[in-house]
Coordinates of C-alpha atoms in Angstrom, one line a residue:
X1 CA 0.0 0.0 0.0
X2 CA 3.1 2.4 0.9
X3 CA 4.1 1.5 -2.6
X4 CA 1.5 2.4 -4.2
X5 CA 0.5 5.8 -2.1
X6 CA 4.0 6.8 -3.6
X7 CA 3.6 6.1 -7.1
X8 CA 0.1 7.8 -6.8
X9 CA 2.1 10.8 -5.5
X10 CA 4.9 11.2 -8.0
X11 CA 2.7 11.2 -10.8
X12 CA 0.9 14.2 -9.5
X13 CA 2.3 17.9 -10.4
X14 CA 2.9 20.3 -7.6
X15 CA 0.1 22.0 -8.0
X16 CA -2.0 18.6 -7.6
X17 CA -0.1 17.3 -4.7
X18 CA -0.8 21.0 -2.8
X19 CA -4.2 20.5 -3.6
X20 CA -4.9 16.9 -2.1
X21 CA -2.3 18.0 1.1
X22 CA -4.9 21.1 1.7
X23 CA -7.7 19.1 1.1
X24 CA -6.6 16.2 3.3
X25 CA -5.4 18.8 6.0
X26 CA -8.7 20.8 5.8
X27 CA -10.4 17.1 6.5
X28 CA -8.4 16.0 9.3
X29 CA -8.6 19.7 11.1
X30 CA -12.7 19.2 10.7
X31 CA -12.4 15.9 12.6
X32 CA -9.6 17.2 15.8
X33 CA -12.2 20.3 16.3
X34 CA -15.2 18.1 16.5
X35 CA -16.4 15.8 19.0
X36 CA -16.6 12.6 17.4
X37 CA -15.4 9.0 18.0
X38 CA -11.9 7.7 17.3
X39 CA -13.5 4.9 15.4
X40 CA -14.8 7.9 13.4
X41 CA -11.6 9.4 13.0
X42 CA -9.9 6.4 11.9
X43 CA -12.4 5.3 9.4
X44 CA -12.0 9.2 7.5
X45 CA -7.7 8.5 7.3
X46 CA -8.6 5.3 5.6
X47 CA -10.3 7.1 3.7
X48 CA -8.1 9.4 2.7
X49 CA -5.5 6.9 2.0
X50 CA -8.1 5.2 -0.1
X51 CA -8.3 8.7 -2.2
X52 CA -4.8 9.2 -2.9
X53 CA -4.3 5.5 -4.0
X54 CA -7.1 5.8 -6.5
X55 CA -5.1 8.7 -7.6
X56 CA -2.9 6.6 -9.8
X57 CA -4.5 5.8 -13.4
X58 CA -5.2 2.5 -14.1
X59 CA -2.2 0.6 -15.9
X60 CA -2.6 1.0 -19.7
X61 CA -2.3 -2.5 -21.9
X62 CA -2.6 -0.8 -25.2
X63 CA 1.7 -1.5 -26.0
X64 CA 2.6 -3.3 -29.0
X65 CA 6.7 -3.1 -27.8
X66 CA 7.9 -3.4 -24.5
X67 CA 11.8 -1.8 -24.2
X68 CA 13.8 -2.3 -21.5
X69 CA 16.8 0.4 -20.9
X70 CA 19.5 0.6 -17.7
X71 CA 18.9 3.6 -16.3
X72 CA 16.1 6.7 -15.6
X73 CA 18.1 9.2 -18.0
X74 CA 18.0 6.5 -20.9
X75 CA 14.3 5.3 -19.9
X76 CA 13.1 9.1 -19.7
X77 CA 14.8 9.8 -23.0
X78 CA 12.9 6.6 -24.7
X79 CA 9.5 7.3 -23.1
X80 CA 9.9 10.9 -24.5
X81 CA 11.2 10.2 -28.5
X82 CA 9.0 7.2 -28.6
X83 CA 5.4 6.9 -29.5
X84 CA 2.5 5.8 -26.6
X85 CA 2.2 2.1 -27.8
X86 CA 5.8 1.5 -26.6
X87 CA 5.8 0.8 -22.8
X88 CA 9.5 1.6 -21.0
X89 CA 10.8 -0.1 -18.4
X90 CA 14.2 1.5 -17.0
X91 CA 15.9 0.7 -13.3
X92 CA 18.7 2.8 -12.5
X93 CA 21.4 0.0 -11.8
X94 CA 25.7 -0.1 -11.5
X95 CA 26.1 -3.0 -13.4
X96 CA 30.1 -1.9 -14.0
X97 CA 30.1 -1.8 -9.7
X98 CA 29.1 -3.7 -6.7
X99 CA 29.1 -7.8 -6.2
X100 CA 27.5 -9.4 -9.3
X101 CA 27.7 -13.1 -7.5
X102 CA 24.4 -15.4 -7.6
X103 CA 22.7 -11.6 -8.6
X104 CA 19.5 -14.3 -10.0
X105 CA 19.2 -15.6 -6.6
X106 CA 17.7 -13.6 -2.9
X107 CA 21.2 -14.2 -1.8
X108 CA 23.3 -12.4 -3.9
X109 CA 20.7 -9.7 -4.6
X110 CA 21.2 -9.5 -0.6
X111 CA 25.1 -9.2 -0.9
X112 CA 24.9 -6.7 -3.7
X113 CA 22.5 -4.1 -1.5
X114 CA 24.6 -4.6 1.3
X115 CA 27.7 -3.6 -0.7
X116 CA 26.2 -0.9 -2.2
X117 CA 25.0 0.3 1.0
X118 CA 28.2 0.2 2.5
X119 CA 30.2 1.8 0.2
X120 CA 28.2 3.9 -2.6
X121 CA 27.2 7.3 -1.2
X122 CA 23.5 7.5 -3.2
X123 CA 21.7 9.8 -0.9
X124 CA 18.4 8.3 0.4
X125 CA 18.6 6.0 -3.0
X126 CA 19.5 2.5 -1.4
X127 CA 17.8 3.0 2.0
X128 CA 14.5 4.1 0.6
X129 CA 14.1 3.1 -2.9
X130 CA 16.4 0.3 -4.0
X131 CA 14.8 -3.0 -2.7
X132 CA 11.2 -1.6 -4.1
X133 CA 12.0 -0.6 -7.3
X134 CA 13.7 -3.6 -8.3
X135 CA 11.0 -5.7 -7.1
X136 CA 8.3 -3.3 -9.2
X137 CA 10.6 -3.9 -12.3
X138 CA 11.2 -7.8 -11.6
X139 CA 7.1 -7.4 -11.9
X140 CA 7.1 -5.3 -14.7
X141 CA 9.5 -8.3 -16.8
X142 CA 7.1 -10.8 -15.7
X143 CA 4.3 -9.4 -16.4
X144 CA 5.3 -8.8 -20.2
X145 CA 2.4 -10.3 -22.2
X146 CA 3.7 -14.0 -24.4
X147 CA 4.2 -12.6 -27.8
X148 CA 4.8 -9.4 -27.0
X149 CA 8.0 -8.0 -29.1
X150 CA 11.1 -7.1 -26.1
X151 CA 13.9 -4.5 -27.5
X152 CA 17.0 -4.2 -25.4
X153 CA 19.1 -1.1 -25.3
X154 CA 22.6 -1.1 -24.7
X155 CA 26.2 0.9 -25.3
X156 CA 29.6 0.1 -25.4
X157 CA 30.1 0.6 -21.7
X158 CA 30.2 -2.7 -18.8
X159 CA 26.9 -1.6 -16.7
X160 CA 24.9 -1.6 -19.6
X161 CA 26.9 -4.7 -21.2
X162 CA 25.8 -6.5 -18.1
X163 CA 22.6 -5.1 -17.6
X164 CA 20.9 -6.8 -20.6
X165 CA 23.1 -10.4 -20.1
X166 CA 21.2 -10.3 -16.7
X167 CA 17.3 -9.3 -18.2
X168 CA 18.2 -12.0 -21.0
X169 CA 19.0 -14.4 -18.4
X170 CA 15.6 -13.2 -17.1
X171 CA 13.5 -13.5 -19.8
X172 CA 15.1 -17.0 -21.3
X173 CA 12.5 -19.1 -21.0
X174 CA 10.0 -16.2 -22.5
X175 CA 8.8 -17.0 -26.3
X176 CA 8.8 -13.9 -27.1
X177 CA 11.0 -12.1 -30.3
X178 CA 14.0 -9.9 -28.3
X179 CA 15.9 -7.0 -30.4
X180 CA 19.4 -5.9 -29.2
X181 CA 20.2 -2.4 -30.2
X182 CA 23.4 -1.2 -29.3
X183 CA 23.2 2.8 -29.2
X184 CA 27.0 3.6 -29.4
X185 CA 27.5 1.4 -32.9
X186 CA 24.4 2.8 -34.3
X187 CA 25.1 6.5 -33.6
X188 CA 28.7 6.0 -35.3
X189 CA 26.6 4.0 -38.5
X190 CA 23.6 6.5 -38.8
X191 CA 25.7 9.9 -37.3
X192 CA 29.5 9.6 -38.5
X193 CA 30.6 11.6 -41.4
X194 CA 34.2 12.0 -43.0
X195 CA 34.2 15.1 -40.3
X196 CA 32.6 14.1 -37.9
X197 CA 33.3 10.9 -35.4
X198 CA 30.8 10.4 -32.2
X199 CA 31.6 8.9 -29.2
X200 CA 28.2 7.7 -27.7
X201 CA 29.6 6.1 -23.8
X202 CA 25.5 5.5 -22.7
X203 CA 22.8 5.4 -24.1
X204 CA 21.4 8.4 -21.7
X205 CA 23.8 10.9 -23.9
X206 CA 21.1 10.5 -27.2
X207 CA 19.1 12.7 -28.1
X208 CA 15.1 11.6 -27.8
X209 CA 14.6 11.9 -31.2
X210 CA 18.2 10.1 -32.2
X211 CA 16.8 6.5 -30.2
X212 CA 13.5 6.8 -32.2
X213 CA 15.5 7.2 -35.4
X214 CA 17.8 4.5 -34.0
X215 CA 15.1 2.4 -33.6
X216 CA 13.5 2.7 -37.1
X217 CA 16.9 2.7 -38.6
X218 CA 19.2 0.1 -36.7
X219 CA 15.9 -2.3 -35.4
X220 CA 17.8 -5.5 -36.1
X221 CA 16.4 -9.0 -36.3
X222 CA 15.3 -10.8 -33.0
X223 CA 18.3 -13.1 -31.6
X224 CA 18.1 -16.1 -32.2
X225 CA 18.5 -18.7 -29.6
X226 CA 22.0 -19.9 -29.7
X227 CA 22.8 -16.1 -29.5
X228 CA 20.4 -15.5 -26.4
X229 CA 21.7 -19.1 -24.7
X230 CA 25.5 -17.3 -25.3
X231 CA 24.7 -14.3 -23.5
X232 CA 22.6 -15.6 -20.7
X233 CA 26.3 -18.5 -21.0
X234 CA 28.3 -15.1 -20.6
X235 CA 26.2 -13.9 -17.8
X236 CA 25.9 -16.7 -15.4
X237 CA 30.0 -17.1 -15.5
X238 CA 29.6 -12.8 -14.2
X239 CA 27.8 -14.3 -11.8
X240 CA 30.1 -16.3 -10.7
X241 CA 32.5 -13.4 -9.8
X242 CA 33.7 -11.9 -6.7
X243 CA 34.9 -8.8 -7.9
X244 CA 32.8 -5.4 -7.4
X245 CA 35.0 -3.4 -10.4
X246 CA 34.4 -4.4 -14.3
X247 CA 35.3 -2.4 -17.3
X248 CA 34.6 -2.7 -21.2
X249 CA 37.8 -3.3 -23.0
X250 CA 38.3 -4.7 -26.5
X251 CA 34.8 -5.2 -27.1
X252 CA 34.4 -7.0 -23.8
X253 CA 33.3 -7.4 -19.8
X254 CA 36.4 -7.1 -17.9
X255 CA 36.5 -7.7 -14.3
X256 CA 39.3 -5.9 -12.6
X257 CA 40.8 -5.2 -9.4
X258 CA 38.1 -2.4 -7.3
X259 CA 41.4 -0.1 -6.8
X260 CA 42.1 0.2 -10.7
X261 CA 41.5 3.8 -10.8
X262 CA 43.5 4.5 -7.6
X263 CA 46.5 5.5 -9.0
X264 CA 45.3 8.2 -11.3
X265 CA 42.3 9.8 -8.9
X266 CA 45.5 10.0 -6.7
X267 CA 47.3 11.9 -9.4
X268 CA 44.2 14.2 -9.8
X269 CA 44.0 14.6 -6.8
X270 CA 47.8 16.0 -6.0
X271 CA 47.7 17.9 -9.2
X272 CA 45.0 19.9 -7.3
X273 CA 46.6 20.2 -4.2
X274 CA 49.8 21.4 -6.4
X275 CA 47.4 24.1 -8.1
X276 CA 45.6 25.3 -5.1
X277 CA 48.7 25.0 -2.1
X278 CA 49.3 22.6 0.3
X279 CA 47.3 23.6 3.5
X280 CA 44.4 24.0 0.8
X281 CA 41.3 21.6 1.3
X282 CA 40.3 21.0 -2.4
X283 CA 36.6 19.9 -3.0
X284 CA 36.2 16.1 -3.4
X285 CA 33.7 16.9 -6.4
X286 CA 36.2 18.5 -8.2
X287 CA 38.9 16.2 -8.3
X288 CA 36.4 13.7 -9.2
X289 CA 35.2 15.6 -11.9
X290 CA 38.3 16.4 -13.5
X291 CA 39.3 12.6 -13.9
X292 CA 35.7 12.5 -14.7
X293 CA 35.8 14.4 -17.7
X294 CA 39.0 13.1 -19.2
X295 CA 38.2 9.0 -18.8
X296 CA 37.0 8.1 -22.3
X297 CA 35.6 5.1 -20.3
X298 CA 32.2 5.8 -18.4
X299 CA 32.7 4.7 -14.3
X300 CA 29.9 5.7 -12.6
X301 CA 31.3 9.2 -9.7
X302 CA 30.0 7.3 -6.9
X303 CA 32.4 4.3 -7.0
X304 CA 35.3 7.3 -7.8
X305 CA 34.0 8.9 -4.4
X306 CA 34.2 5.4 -3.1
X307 CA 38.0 5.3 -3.8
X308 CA 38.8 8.6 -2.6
X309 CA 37.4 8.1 1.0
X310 CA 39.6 4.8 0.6
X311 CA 42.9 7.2 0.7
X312 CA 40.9 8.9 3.5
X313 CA 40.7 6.2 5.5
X314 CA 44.3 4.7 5.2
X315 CA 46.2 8.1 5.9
X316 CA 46.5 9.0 2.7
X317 CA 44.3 12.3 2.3
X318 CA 43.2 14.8 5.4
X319 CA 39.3 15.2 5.5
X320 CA 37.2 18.3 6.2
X321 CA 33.6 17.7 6.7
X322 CA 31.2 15.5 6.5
X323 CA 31.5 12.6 3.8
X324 CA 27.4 11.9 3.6
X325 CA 27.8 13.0 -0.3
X326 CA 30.7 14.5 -2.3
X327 CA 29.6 17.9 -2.2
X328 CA 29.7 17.9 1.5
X329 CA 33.8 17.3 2.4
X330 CA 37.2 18.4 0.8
X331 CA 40.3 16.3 1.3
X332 CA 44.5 17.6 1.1
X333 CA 47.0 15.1 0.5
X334 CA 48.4 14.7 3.8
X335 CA 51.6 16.3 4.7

């Protein structure tokens, strides 16, 4: 019921929500002035819960296509360049970070949240939001009607190269026709000229109107079942890693060491210290961003953050403030 009092919520513009709050308020207020019976009282909030569930519009079945897309960016960008009859199902995941062992079973779905938990600074993201939305798009996947065509969206980057190994290895045994469409080999086929050379890292960084042309353009034939069985092959031996770092390298997965980017955030990090003086505290989200911007492979900041507290933590770098979120603390290298 929480659930659902949520989603009812968040589809509602400010102006709606205000209204239903003063309404509700103006309800509750009538009932704490007047003289009537708990039971009373109780029965109206049930009512009122009852009101803002119904808020929520029935779900529509009218989809022909059902896409599914790592990521709110990417899925907000499909929803918008895509017609109504194409339902969108996006989770924002780390594939390229965190524990990816027995991720199809409760037990490593477990590990992974606790590793995240522990480690990723994500705001209120894994303590209020996490376990629910991946159960609602588990639902979503298994709710997909037999028959119903399934396109996958994917980029030459390791979350999203292990994102879809793990929704094929959840929809194998579905008879249904699934479409791979890699956005960063399109782009270069539909976009590149003798001038002009794109370099698409996710699928988030196209245009709305670039994934519908994509899609019109680049649709390619469904796989066919040796090339699903190879993937969900490639997936299960992921899954049978221990380590929380993988990269795309060579047109593949690679799993490597979680303090493979140590050396140069370091180096970012005493170039700033060199820039700015050495009793200067330098913003962590700057050094971040710098390396950031000049990795042509896309790591997700929060495992970067991750790392940098790591040097915090063995002596490496002095800390000022709090580290709840990188925004919040600056770091020196430590004299």
């Amino acid at each position: 019921m929480h659930q659902k009092i949520r989603d009812s919520i968040e589809q509602l513009s400010g102006s709606e929500a205000r209204e239903f709050l003063y309404l509700a308020m103006a309800r509750l207020d009538v009932l704490h002035l007047s003289d009537v019976p708990k039971e009373e009282i109780m029965e109206e909030i049930n009512h009122i819960i009852q009101d803002c569930s119904s808020l929520l519009p029935p779900p529509r079945k009218d989809f022909h296509t059902v896409h599914i897309v790592s990521g709110d960016s990417a899925a907000g960008s499909l929803r918008f360049g895509l017609e109504r009859e194409h339902k969108v199902i996006g989770f924002q995941e780390f594939f390229a970070m965190g524990p990816l062992w027995k991720l199809e079973e409760k037990k490593g779905r477990k590990e992974r949240y606790e590793w995240l938990r522990d480690h990723i600074n994500l705001d209120d993201y894994m303590e209020v939001e996490y376990e629910s939305r991946l159960a609602k798009v588990m639902e979503e996947i298994r709710a997909i009607p037999e028959g119903m065509p399934i396109v996958l969206w994917t980029a030459d980057n390791a979350g999203e190269q292990v994102f879809f190994r793990y929704i094929l290895h959840l929809l194998q045994d579905k008879e249904n026709e699934i479409r791979l469409i890699n956005t960063s080999l399109a782009y270069k086929q539909l976009y590149d000229t003798a001038d002009t050379f794109h370099f698409l890292r996710h699928t988030a960084e196209a245009h709305p109107e670039k994934l519908k042309e994509i899609l019109e353009e680049k649709g390619s034939s469904p796989l066919s079942d040796e090339e699903i069985r190879l993937f969900v092959k490639e997936w299960l031996e992921l899954s049978n890693t221990t380590e929380v770092l993988r990269i795309w390298e060579e047109d593949r997965i690679k799993c490597v060491p979680e303090d493979y980017y140590d050396e140069l955030l370091l180096y970012h990090a005493r170039e700033a210290q060199k820039e700015n003086g050495k009793d200067t505290f330098i913003k962590s989200a700057r050094i971040i961003g710098e390396m950031y911007g000049q990795l042509d492979a896309l790591v997700n900041d929060s495992f970067l953050e991750y790392r940098l507290r790591t040097f915090v933590y063995s002596g490496i770098l002095e800390i000022k403030g709090i580290p709840k979120a990188m925004r919040n603390y600056s770091v020196r290298v430590k004299q």
